[in-house]
Coordinates of C-alpha atoms in Angstrom, one line a residue:
M14 CA -30.5 -39.0 49.5
E15 CA -31.1 -41.5 46.6
R16 CA -31.6 -45.2 47.0
F17 CA -30.9 -47.7 44.2
N18 CA -31.8 -51.4 44.2
G19 CA -29.6 -54.1 42.6
I20 CA -28.5 -57.6 43.3
A21 CA -26.8 -58.5 46.6
A22 CA -23.6 -60.2 45.3
S23 CA -21.3 -60.1 48.3
R24 CA -22.1 -59.5 51.9
G25 CA -20.8 -56.6 53.9
V26 CA -21.2 -52.8 54.3
A27 CA -19.0 -50.1 52.8
I28 CA -19.1 -46.4 53.0
G29 CA -16.9 -44.3 50.6
K30 CA -16.7 -42.1 47.5
L31 CA -17.5 -43.4 44.0
H32 CA -14.7 -43.9 41.5
F33 CA -15.8 -44.7 37.9
F34 CA -13.6 -47.2 36.1
D35 CA -13.8 -47.0 32.3
N36 CA -13.1 -50.5 31.2
C37 CA -15.3 -50.6 28.1
Q38 CA -13.9 -52.5 25.1
R39 CA -13.6 -50.1 22.2
P40 CA -15.2 -51.7 19.0
V41 CA -12.8 -52.6 16.2
Q42 CA -13.7 -51.1 12.9
L43 CA -14.1 -53.4 9.9
A44 CA -10.9 -53.7 7.9
R45 CA -9.5 -56.1 5.4
S46 CA -6.0 -57.4 4.6
D47 CA -4.4 -58.5 1.3
S48 CA -2.3 -61.0 3.3
P49 CA -4.4 -63.6 5.1
E50 CA -1.2 -65.5 5.9
R51 CA 0.2 -62.6 7.9
E52 CA -3.1 -62.0 9.7
L53 CA -3.2 -65.7 10.7
E54 CA 0.4 -65.4 12.1
R55 CA -0.6 -62.3 14.0
F56 CA -3.6 -64.0 15.5
E57 CA -1.7 -67.1 16.6
S58 CA 1.0 -65.0 18.1
A59 CA -1.5 -62.8 20.0
R60 CA -3.4 -65.9 21.1
L61 CA -0.3 -67.5 22.6
R62 CA 0.6 -64.3 24.4
A63 CA -2.9 -64.0 25.8
L64 CA -2.7 -67.6 27.0
K65 CA 0.6 -66.7 28.8
T66 CA -1.1 -63.7 30.4
L67 CA -4.0 -66.0 31.6
D68 CA -1.5 -68.4 33.1
D69 CA 0.1 -65.6 35.0
L70 CA -3.3 -64.4 36.2
H71 CA -4.2 -67.9 37.3
T72 CA -1.0 -68.1 39.4
Q73 CA -1.8 -64.7 41.0
A74 CA -5.4 -65.7 41.6
V75 CA -4.5 -68.9 43.4
E76 CA -2.5 -66.8 45.9
R77 CA -5.3 -64.3 46.4
V78 CA -8.5 -66.3 46.2
G79 CA -7.5 -70.0 46.3
P80 CA -7.6 -72.7 43.7
E81 CA -11.4 -73.1 43.5
D82 CA -12.2 -69.6 42.3
S83 CA -9.0 -69.5 40.2
M84 CA -10.5 -72.1 37.9
I85 CA -12.2 -69.2 36.1
F86 CA -8.9 -68.5 34.3
G87 CA -8.5 -72.2 33.5
V88 CA -11.9 -72.0 31.8
Q89 CA -10.8 -69.0 29.8
Q90 CA -7.6 -70.8 28.7
A91 CA -9.8 -73.7 27.5
L92 CA -12.0 -71.3 25.6
L93 CA -8.9 -69.7 24.0
N94 CA -7.8 -73.2 22.9
D95 CA -11.3 -74.2 21.7
R96 CA -11.3 -75.5 18.2
D97 CA -14.6 -73.8 17.3
Y98 CA -13.2 -70.5 18.5
I99 CA -9.9 -70.8 16.7
S100 CA -11.4 -72.1 13.4
G101 CA -14.1 -69.3 13.6
V102 CA -11.4 -66.6 13.6
R103 CA -9.3 -68.4 10.9
D104 CA -12.3 -68.8 8.6
L105 CA -13.1 -65.1 8.7
I106 CA -9.4 -64.3 8.0
N107 CA -9.2 -66.8 5.1
Q108 CA -12.6 -66.3 3.6
E109 CA -13.5 -62.7 4.3
H110 CA -9.9 -61.4 4.4
Y111 CA -10.6 -59.6 7.6
V112 CA -7.7 -58.2 9.7
A113 CA -7.1 -60.4 12.8
E114 CA -8.5 -57.8 15.2
Y115 CA -11.9 -57.7 13.5
A116 CA -12.0 -61.5 13.0
V117 CA -11.4 -62.0 16.7
Q118 CA -14.0 -59.5 17.7
R119 CA -16.7 -60.9 15.3
T120 CA -16.0 -64.5 16.4
G121 CA -16.2 -63.7 20.1
E122 CA -19.4 -61.7 19.7
R123 CA -21.1 -64.5 17.6
L124 CA -20.3 -67.3 20.0
A125 CA -21.1 -65.2 23.0
Q126 CA -24.5 -64.3 21.5
M127 CA -25.2 -68.0 20.8
I128 CA -24.3 -69.0 24.4
S129 CA -26.3 -66.2 26.0
Q130 CA -29.5 -67.5 24.5
L131 CA -29.2 -70.9 26.1
D132 CA -31.6 -71.8 29.0
N133 CA -28.6 -72.5 31.3
V134 CA -27.4 -69.9 33.7
Y135 CA -23.9 -71.4 34.0
L136 CA -23.4 -71.5 30.2
Q137 CA -24.9 -68.0 29.8
E138 CA -22.1 -66.7 32.1
R139 CA -19.5 -68.2 29.7
S140 CA -20.6 -65.6 27.1
S141 CA -18.8 -63.0 29.2
D142 CA -15.7 -65.2 29.2
L143 CA -15.7 -65.3 25.4
L144 CA -15.9 -61.5 25.2
D145 CA -13.1 -61.2 27.8
I146 CA -10.7 -63.5 26.0
S147 CA -11.5 -61.8 22.6
G148 CA -10.8 -58.4 24.1
R149 CA -7.6 -59.8 25.5
V150 CA -6.4 -61.1 22.1
V151 CA -7.4 -57.8 20.4
R152 CA -5.3 -55.8 23.0
Q153 CA -2.4 -58.1 22.3
L154 CA -2.8 -57.5 18.6
N155 CA -3.0 -53.7 19.1
G156 CA -0.1 -53.6 21.6
E157 CA -2.4 -52.1 24.2
L158 CA -1.4 -52.3 27.9
A159 CA -3.9 -54.1 30.2
R160 CA -6.3 -51.8 31.9
D161 CA -5.5 -51.4 35.6
L162 CA -6.6 -49.6 38.7
S163 CA -3.3 -48.1 39.7
D164 CA -4.6 -44.5 39.5
I165 CA -6.9 -44.9 42.4
Q166 CA -6.1 -42.5 45.3
G167 CA -7.4 -43.3 48.8
Q168 CA -10.3 -45.7 49.6
V169 CA -13.1 -45.8 47.1
V170 CA -16.2 -47.6 46.0
L171 CA -15.5 -48.8 42.4
V172 CA -18.2 -48.3 39.7
A173 CA -18.2 -50.0 36.3
Q174 CA -20.6 -51.3 33.8
D175 CA -19.1 -54.8 34.4
L176 CA -15.9 -56.2 35.9
L177 CA -14.0 -58.9 34.2
P178 CA -12.5 -61.8 36.3
S179 CA -9.0 -60.5 35.5
E180 CA -9.9 -57.1 36.8
T181 CA -11.7 -58.3 39.9
V182 CA -8.9 -60.5 41.1
Q183 CA -6.5 -57.6 40.8
L184 CA -8.5 -55.3 43.0
D185 CA -6.4 -53.8 45.8
Q186 CA -8.5 -54.3 49.0
S187 CA -6.7 -51.6 50.8
K188 CA -8.1 -49.1 48.2
V189 CA -11.3 -50.7 46.9
Q190 CA -13.9 -50.9 49.8
A191 CA -16.7 -52.2 47.5
F192 CA -17.8 -52.3 43.9
V193 CA -21.0 -51.6 42.1
T194 CA -21.8 -52.7 38.5
G195 CA -24.6 -52.1 36.0
G196 CA -24.5 -55.7 34.7
G197 CA -23.7 -59.0 36.3
S198 CA -25.6 -61.5 38.4
R199 CA -25.1 -63.3 41.7
T200 CA -23.4 -66.2 39.7
S201 CA -21.2 -64.0 37.5
H202 CA -17.4 -64.3 37.9
A203 CA -17.0 -60.9 39.5
S204 CA -19.7 -61.8 42.1
I205 CA -18.1 -65.1 42.9
L206 CA -14.6 -63.6 43.3
S207 CA -16.0 -60.7 45.4
R208 CA -17.4 -63.2 47.9
T209 CA -14.1 -65.1 48.1
M210 CA -12.1 -61.9 48.6
G211 CA -14.6 -60.5 51.1
I212 CA -15.3 -57.3 49.1
P213 CA -18.9 -56.1 49.5
A214 CA -20.6 -55.8 46.1
V215 CA -23.9 -54.9 44.5
V216 CA -24.4 -55.8 40.9
G217 CA -27.2 -55.5 38.3
L218 CA -28.1 -51.9 38.7
Q219 CA -28.8 -51.7 35.0
E220 CA -29.8 -48.2 33.9
Q221 CA -29.7 -46.9 37.5
L222 CA -25.9 -46.8 37.1
S223 CA -26.2 -43.6 35.1
Q224 CA -27.6 -41.8 38.1
L225 CA -24.5 -42.3 40.2
R226 CA -22.0 -39.4 40.3
D227 CA -18.3 -39.7 40.3
G228 CA -17.0 -38.7 43.7
A229 CA -20.3 -38.9 45.5
L230 CA -20.5 -40.4 49.0
V231 CA -22.4 -43.7 49.0
V232 CA -23.3 -46.6 51.3
V233 CA -23.1 -50.0 49.7
D234 CA -25.3 -52.6 51.4
G235 CA -24.1 -56.0 50.2
F236 CA -26.7 -57.8 52.3
Q237 CA -29.8 -56.2 50.8
G238 CA -28.3 -55.2 47.3
V239 CA -28.8 -51.5 48.0
V240 CA -26.7 -48.5 47.1
I241 CA -27.5 -45.2 48.9
Q242 CA -26.1 -42.0 47.3
D243 CA -25.7 -38.9 49.5
P244 CA -26.9 -40.6 52.7
D245 CA -28.1 -38.4 55.5
E246 CA -26.6 -38.4 59.0
A247 CA -29.1 -40.9 60.4
T248 CA -28.5 -43.4 57.6
L249 CA -24.7 -43.0 57.9
E250 CA -24.9 -43.7 61.6
E251 CA -27.1 -46.8 61.0
Y252 CA -24.8 -48.3 58.5
L253 CA -21.6 -47.6 60.5
G254 CA -23.3 -49.7 63.3
K255 CA -24.1 -52.5 60.8
Q256 CA -20.5 -52.4 59.5
Q257 CA -19.0 -52.8 63.0
S258 CA -21.5 -55.6 63.9
F259 CA -20.5 -57.5 60.8
L260 CA -16.8 -57.2 61.5
E261 CA -17.4 -58.5 65.0
Y262 CA -19.4 -61.4 63.6
R263 CA -16.5 -62.3 61.4
R264 CA -14.2 -62.3 64.4
Q265 CA -16.5 -64.5 66.3
L266 CA -16.5 -67.0 63.4
K267 CA -12.7 -67.3 63.4
R268 CA -12.8 -68.2 67.1
L269 CA -14.9 -71.3 66.2
K270 CA -12.0 -73.0 64.5
G271 CA -11.3 -76.2 66.4
A272 CA -14.7 -76.1 68.2
E273 CA -17.2 -79.0 67.9
S274 CA -20.2 -78.7 65.7
R275 CA -22.6 -79.8 68.4
T276 CA -26.1 -78.6 69.3
L277 CA -27.0 -77.2 72.8
D278 CA -28.5 -80.6 73.7
G279 CA -25.4 -82.5 72.6
K280 CA -26.1 -83.8 69.1
K281 CA -22.9 -84.0 67.1
V282 CA -23.1 -82.9 63.4
V283 CA -20.3 -83.6 60.9
L284 CA -19.6 -80.6 58.8
C285 CA -17.8 -81.5 55.5
C286 CA -17.0 -79.7 52.3
N287 CA -17.9 -80.0 48.6
V288 CA -14.8 -79.7 46.4
N289 CA -14.0 -79.8 42.7
Q290 CA -10.2 -80.2 42.7
P291 CA -7.6 -81.9 44.9
S292 CA -5.9 -78.5 45.4
E293 CA -9.0 -77.4 47.3
V294 CA -8.0 -79.5 50.3
R295 CA -6.2 -76.5 51.5
L296 CA -9.5 -74.5 51.7
V297 CA -11.2 -77.4 53.5
L298 CA -8.5 -77.5 56.2
E299 CA -8.2 -73.7 56.5
N300 CA -11.9 -73.5 57.2
D301 CA -11.8 -76.5 59.6
G302 CA -13.9 -78.9 57.5
E303 CA -14.2 -82.3 59.2
G304 CA -14.0 -84.2 55.9
I305 CA -15.0 -84.0 52.2
G306 CA -18.6 -84.8 51.8
L307 CA -18.6 -84.6 48.0
Y308 CA -15.7 -84.6 45.6
R309 CA -17.0 -84.1 42.0
S310 CA -14.7 -86.5 40.1
E311 CA -16.1 -85.5 36.7
M312 CA -14.1 -82.3 36.9
L313 CA -11.1 -84.3 36.0
C314 CA -12.8 -84.9 32.6
L315 CA -14.1 -81.4 32.0
E316 CA -10.6 -79.8 32.1
R317 CA -9.0 -82.3 29.6
E318 CA -9.2 -83.0 25.9
E319 CA -9.3 -86.7 26.4
F320 CA -10.7 -89.1 29.1
P321 CA -8.3 -89.1 32.1
S322 CA -6.3 -92.3 32.3
E323 CA -6.4 -94.6 35.3
E324 CA -3.0 -93.3 36.4
V325 CA -4.2 -89.6 36.1
Q326 CA -7.2 -90.4 38.2
F327 CA -5.3 -92.5 40.7
Q328 CA -2.8 -89.6 41.3
A329 CA -5.7 -87.1 41.8
Y330 CA -7.5 -89.4 44.3
R331 CA -4.3 -90.1 46.1
E332 CA -3.6 -86.4 46.4
I333 CA -6.9 -85.6 48.0
L334 CA -6.9 -88.6 50.3
E335 CA -3.4 -87.9 51.6
G336 CA -4.2 -84.3 52.0
M337 CA -7.2 -85.1 54.2
S338 CA -5.3 -87.7 56.2
S339 CA -7.7 -89.6 58.5
R340 CA -10.7 -87.5 57.6
R341 CA -13.3 -89.2 55.4
V342 CA -13.4 -88.3 51.7
V343 CA -16.6 -89.1 49.7
I344 CA -15.7 -89.3 46.0
R345 CA -18.7 -89.3 43.6
T346 CA -18.2 -91.4 40.5
M347 CA -18.4 -89.3 37.4
D348 CA -21.7 -87.5 37.0
L349 CA -21.4 -86.7 33.3
G350 CA -24.1 -86.1 30.8
A351 CA -26.9 -83.4 31.1
D352 CA -25.0 -80.1 31.0
K353 CA -21.5 -81.8 31.3
K354 CA -20.8 -82.9 27.8
L355 CA -17.4 -84.1 26.6
P356 CA -16.1 -83.5 23.1
Y357 CA -14.3 -86.9 23.1
L358 CA -17.4 -88.8 24.3
P359 CA -20.0 -88.0 21.6
L360 CA -23.5 -88.5 23.0
P361 CA -26.7 -88.4 21.0
A362 CA -28.7 -85.2 21.4
E363 CA -31.4 -85.5 24.0
Q364 CA -34.6 -83.4 24.3
N365 CA -34.3 -83.3 28.1
P366 CA -30.7 -84.1 29.0
A367 CA -31.2 -83.4 32.7
M368 CA -33.6 -86.4 32.8
G369 CA -31.6 -88.4 30.2
C370 CA -28.4 -90.5 30.1
R371 CA -26.4 -89.0 33.0
G372 CA -24.7 -90.1 36.2
I373 CA -24.7 -93.8 36.9
R374 CA -26.8 -94.4 33.7
L375 CA -24.0 -93.1 31.6
S376 CA -21.3 -95.0 33.6
L377 CA -23.2 -98.3 33.1
Q378 CA -23.4 -97.6 29.4
Y379 CA -19.7 -97.1 29.2
P380 CA -18.4 -99.9 31.6
D381 CA -14.8 -99.7 30.4
Y382 CA -14.5 -96.1 31.5
F383 CA -16.4 -96.8 34.7
K384 CA -14.2 -99.7 35.7
Q385 CA -11.1 -97.6 34.9
Q386 CA -12.3 -95.1 37.5
L387 CA -13.2 -97.8 40.0
R388 CA -9.6 -99.3 39.6
A389 CA -8.1 -95.9 40.3
L390 CA -10.4 -95.4 43.3
L391 CA -9.6 -98.7 44.9
R392 CA -5.9 -98.3 44.3
A393 CA -6.0 -94.9 46.0
S394 CA -8.0 -96.2 49.0
V395 CA -4.8 -97.2 50.9
Y396 CA -3.9 -93.5 51.2
G397 CA -6.8 -92.3 53.3
K398 CA -10.4 -92.8 54.4
L399 CA -12.2 -93.3 51.1
A400 CA -16.0 -93.6 50.6
I401 CA -17.5 -94.0 47.1
I402 CA -20.9 -92.7 46.1
F403 CA -22.9 -93.4 42.9
P404 CA -24.9 -90.5 41.4
M405 CA -28.4 -90.3 39.8
I406 CA -29.7 -93.6 41.2
S407 CA -33.3 -94.5 40.4
T408 CA -33.4 -98.3 40.7
L409 CA -32.1 -101.1 42.8
E410 CA -30.7 -102.7 39.6
E411 CA -28.4 -99.7 39.0
V412 CA -26.9 -100.0 42.5
R413 CA -26.4 -103.8 42.2
E414 CA -24.8 -103.5 38.7
A415 CA -22.5 -100.8 39.9
K416 CA -21.5 -103.0 42.9
R417 CA -21.0 -106.0 40.6
L418 CA -18.6 -104.0 38.5
L419 CA -16.8 -102.8 41.6
W420 CA -16.4 -106.4 42.8
E421 CA -15.1 -107.4 39.4
V422 CA -12.5 -104.7 39.5
E423 CA -11.5 -105.7 43.1
A424 CA -10.9 -109.2 41.9
Q425 CA -8.8 -108.0 39.1
L426 CA -6.6 -105.9 41.4
R427 CA -6.1 -108.7 43.8
S428 CA -5.1 -111.0 41.0
E429 CA -2.5 -108.4 40.0
G430 CA -1.2 -108.2 43.5
L431 CA -2.2 -104.5 43.9
R432 CA -3.0 -103.1 47.3
M433 CA -6.4 -101.7 48.3
E434 CA -8.3 -100.9 51.4
R435 CA -11.4 -103.0 51.8
P436 CA -14.2 -102.7 52.6
V437 CA -14.6 -99.2 51.3
E438 CA -17.8 -97.4 52.3
L439 CA -20.4 -97.4 49.5
G440 CA -23.2 -94.9 49.2
V441 CA -25.8 -93.6 46.8
M442 CA -27.0 -90.1 46.0
I443 CA -30.6 -89.5 46.8
E444 CA -31.4 -87.1 43.9
T445 CA -34.5 -88.5 42.3
P446 CA -37.9 -89.0 43.8
A447 CA -37.6 -92.7 42.9
A448 CA -34.5 -93.0 45.0
A449 CA -36.1 -91.3 48.0
L450 CA -39.3 -93.4 47.7
I451 CA -37.4 -96.8 47.6
S452 CA -34.7 -95.6 50.1
D453 CA -35.8 -98.4 52.5
M454 CA -34.6 -100.9 49.8
L455 CA -31.5 -98.9 48.8
A456 CA -30.5 -98.8 52.5
R457 CA -30.0 -102.6 52.5
E458 CA -27.5 -102.2 49.6
V459 CA -25.2 -99.4 50.9
D460 CA -23.5 -97.9 53.9
F461 CA -24.8 -94.3 53.6
F462 CA -27.0 -91.9 51.7
S463 CA -26.1 -88.3 50.6
I464 CA -29.1 -86.2 49.6
G465 CA -28.4 -83.9 46.6
T466 CA -31.1 -81.4 47.2
N467 CA -30.3 -79.3 44.1
D468 CA -31.4 -82.1 41.7
L469 CA -34.0 -83.5 44.0
T470 CA -35.8 -80.2 44.1
Q471 CA -35.8 -79.7 40.4
Y472 CA -37.1 -83.3 39.8
V473 CA -39.8 -83.1 42.5
M474 CA -41.0 -79.7 41.3
A475 CA -40.6 -80.4 37.6
A476 CA -38.6 -77.1 37.4
D477 CA -35.3 -76.8 35.6
R478 CA -33.0 -75.1 38.0
N479 CA -30.9 -73.6 35.2
N480 CA -33.9 -72.0 33.4
S481 CA -34.1 -68.4 34.3
R482 CA -37.7 -68.2 33.1
I483 CA -38.8 -70.6 35.9
D484 CA -40.2 -68.8 39.0
S485 CA -37.6 -69.2 41.7
T486 CA -40.3 -70.3 44.2
L487 CA -40.5 -73.6 42.2
N488 CA -36.9 -74.3 43.0
D489 CA -37.1 -73.7 46.8
P490 CA -35.8 -76.7 48.8
C491 CA -38.1 -75.6 51.6
H492 CA -41.1 -76.8 49.7
P493 CA -43.0 -79.4 51.7
A494 CA -42.8 -81.9 48.8
V495 CA -39.0 -81.8 48.8
L496 CA -38.7 -82.0 52.6
R497 CA -41.1 -84.9 52.8
L498 CA -38.8 -86.9 50.5
V499 CA -35.7 -85.8 52.5
R500 CA -37.5 -87.1 55.7
I501 CA -38.4 -90.4 54.1
A502 CA -34.7 -91.0 53.1
A503 CA -33.4 -89.9 56.4
E504 CA -35.8 -92.1 58.4
N505 CA -35.1 -95.1 56.2
A506 CA -31.4 -94.6 56.7
R507 CA -31.7 -94.4 60.4
A508 CA -34.0 -97.5 60.5
R509 CA -31.3 -99.5 58.7
G510 CA -28.4 -98.1 60.9
I511 CA -26.6 -96.2 58.1
W512 CA -25.7 -92.5 58.1
C513 CA -27.4 -89.9 56.0
G514 CA -26.1 -86.5 54.9
V515 CA -27.1 -83.6 52.7
C516 CA -24.7 -82.1 50.1
G517 CA -26.9 -79.7 48.1
E518 CA -26.9 -75.9 48.5
S519 CA -29.7 -76.3 51.1
A520 CA -27.1 -77.9 53.4
A521 CA -25.8 -74.4 54.1
D522 CA -29.3 -72.8 54.3
V523 CA -29.8 -72.0 58.0
R524 CA -33.6 -72.0 57.5
L525 CA -33.3 -75.7 57.1
T526 CA -30.6 -76.7 59.5
E527 CA -32.8 -77.5 62.5
T528 CA -35.3 -79.3 60.2
F529 CA -32.6 -81.5 58.8
L530 CA -31.2 -82.4 62.2
R531 CA -34.7 -83.3 63.6
M532 CA -35.1 -85.6 60.6
G533 CA -32.0 -87.5 61.5
I534 CA -29.4 -85.9 59.1
S535 CA -26.0 -86.4 60.7
E536 CA -23.7 -84.7 58.1
L537 CA -23.9 -81.5 56.1
S538 CA -21.5 -80.9 53.3
V539 CA -21.1 -77.3 52.1
A540 CA -18.7 -74.9 50.5
P541 CA -15.5 -74.4 52.6
A542 CA -16.4 -70.8 53.3
S543 CA -19.7 -71.8 54.9
I544 CA -18.3 -74.1 57.5
L545 CA -17.8 -71.7 60.4
E546 CA -21.0 -69.8 59.9
L547 CA -23.0 -73.1 59.9
R548 CA -21.1 -74.3 63.0
K549 CA -22.1 -71.2 64.8
H550 CA -25.7 -71.7 63.9
I551 CA -25.7 -75.4 64.9
R552 CA -24.2 -74.5 68.3
S553 CA -27.3 -72.3 68.9
I554 CA -29.9 -75.0 68.2
D555 CA -31.6 -76.9 71.0
L556 CA -33.3 -80.1 69.6
S557 CA -34.8 -80.9 73.0
A558 CA -36.9 -77.7 72.8
Q559 CA -40.0 -77.1 70.6
P560 CA -39.1 -76.8 66.8
Q561 CA -38.3 -73.2 65.9
R562 CA -37.1 -73.2 62.3
C563 CA -39.1 -75.8 60.3
P564 CA -40.2 -73.7 57.4
E565 CA -43.3 -75.9 56.6
P566 CA -45.1 -78.8 58.3
V567 CA -43.8 -82.0 56.6

């Protein structure tokens, strides 16, 4: 029996025989052409065919994993349309007379190498997208068929050095019980998709992958990130029991649809969802979300080549409000800047963009764009229960200026005879230590708080959450310094009679649920897939008893 430790990417237990999938991209050999014009035509034709394939994959992915995780293919389409990528290939063809295949490979590798060296985990993951789209274009140029898994016989545990998004989304769950990869991380596309699809997965085995044998019996423990090759009888029996327990747990969760999110002593908690796209309303409703606690409106900008017009924004906000009917939808005004840069909104380089011109700071510097968004929001307010929240607040003046612009827009709309629902609830994100510390003053200006624990933690701990070199303990929302600021904001909200929620990743962290509720948090906003599990946990908490789960004294 051999035990290998990797990264737990997707929960669950699988027992099956290993099946190796050879999906390595064969390197293209250097070759030149005496007709750059022909190579340019070949490249453009192959690029367009690859875009069509990605569009088909996106349609397939929406059906299998929903719109949120299908965005991966939209990202790849955007990369394939990126001017730097296209010009990089064309320059190599024109200047070096490379054949299209080699120019595509070289450009993809160069850009992927640049991105992989950035201190930003999200952007690092885009390097695999660049290699994926380059390989897709090369296969189009060579007339190769897409690699598939149709030769699998029976149920197997798939093994590969890495799985591309296009390969992961096409996995047949009746055949693939789990997968194991040498590369990857918990935030890689394959890991994200595996969680959505419910396929147990362990990634990041690195050189240990070479010790696995094709056809060997293995146990894949997606909870602990462990692969056990040639398990003995006792280990098999243990994991068969874990497998059945997890299946029963999933069945119990499904029975909680329609149930109240209420503690044993009667405290009602509102469980809402964080979303990026109006199309994700379906996921919110399927998972019994009680509202939308955070709609990231800046996603409308990131998927376009120009700033979205008032009408484009209005239609998006209307769609999400109508979809949620009478359930509250909290729409965050655009949180741009930092790692969310726009090619059509050139911003000066900043040494520390996470602490620079972002969120409400950027909105107030570009009031025309900001008022355009506020107009769209107020116009859409008649189609549902809208609440507006301002991000990255640090001062009272920022809140008052944002409100002044909102009132100005409201007056304009009234003069134009346009309908709107007023008053709309207004809130602020508590993401900076400053906002938490002056939350007693902020509470007099707004109707609610939403605590963004992801940013709050990095600012309190002076630890960039996207920097892989930073010890993960420095980005732990359980740290007493973070929890003390959460408590301050929650208590000041309660004292003023306004509600206070949490919308960061820690909202779904069951280590903190009881702590948050005891502080006075009344709403938790999480990913749709986390709703039922969090509801089950809340229904087991008794706030009238002695605290059980407060991780640190605060």
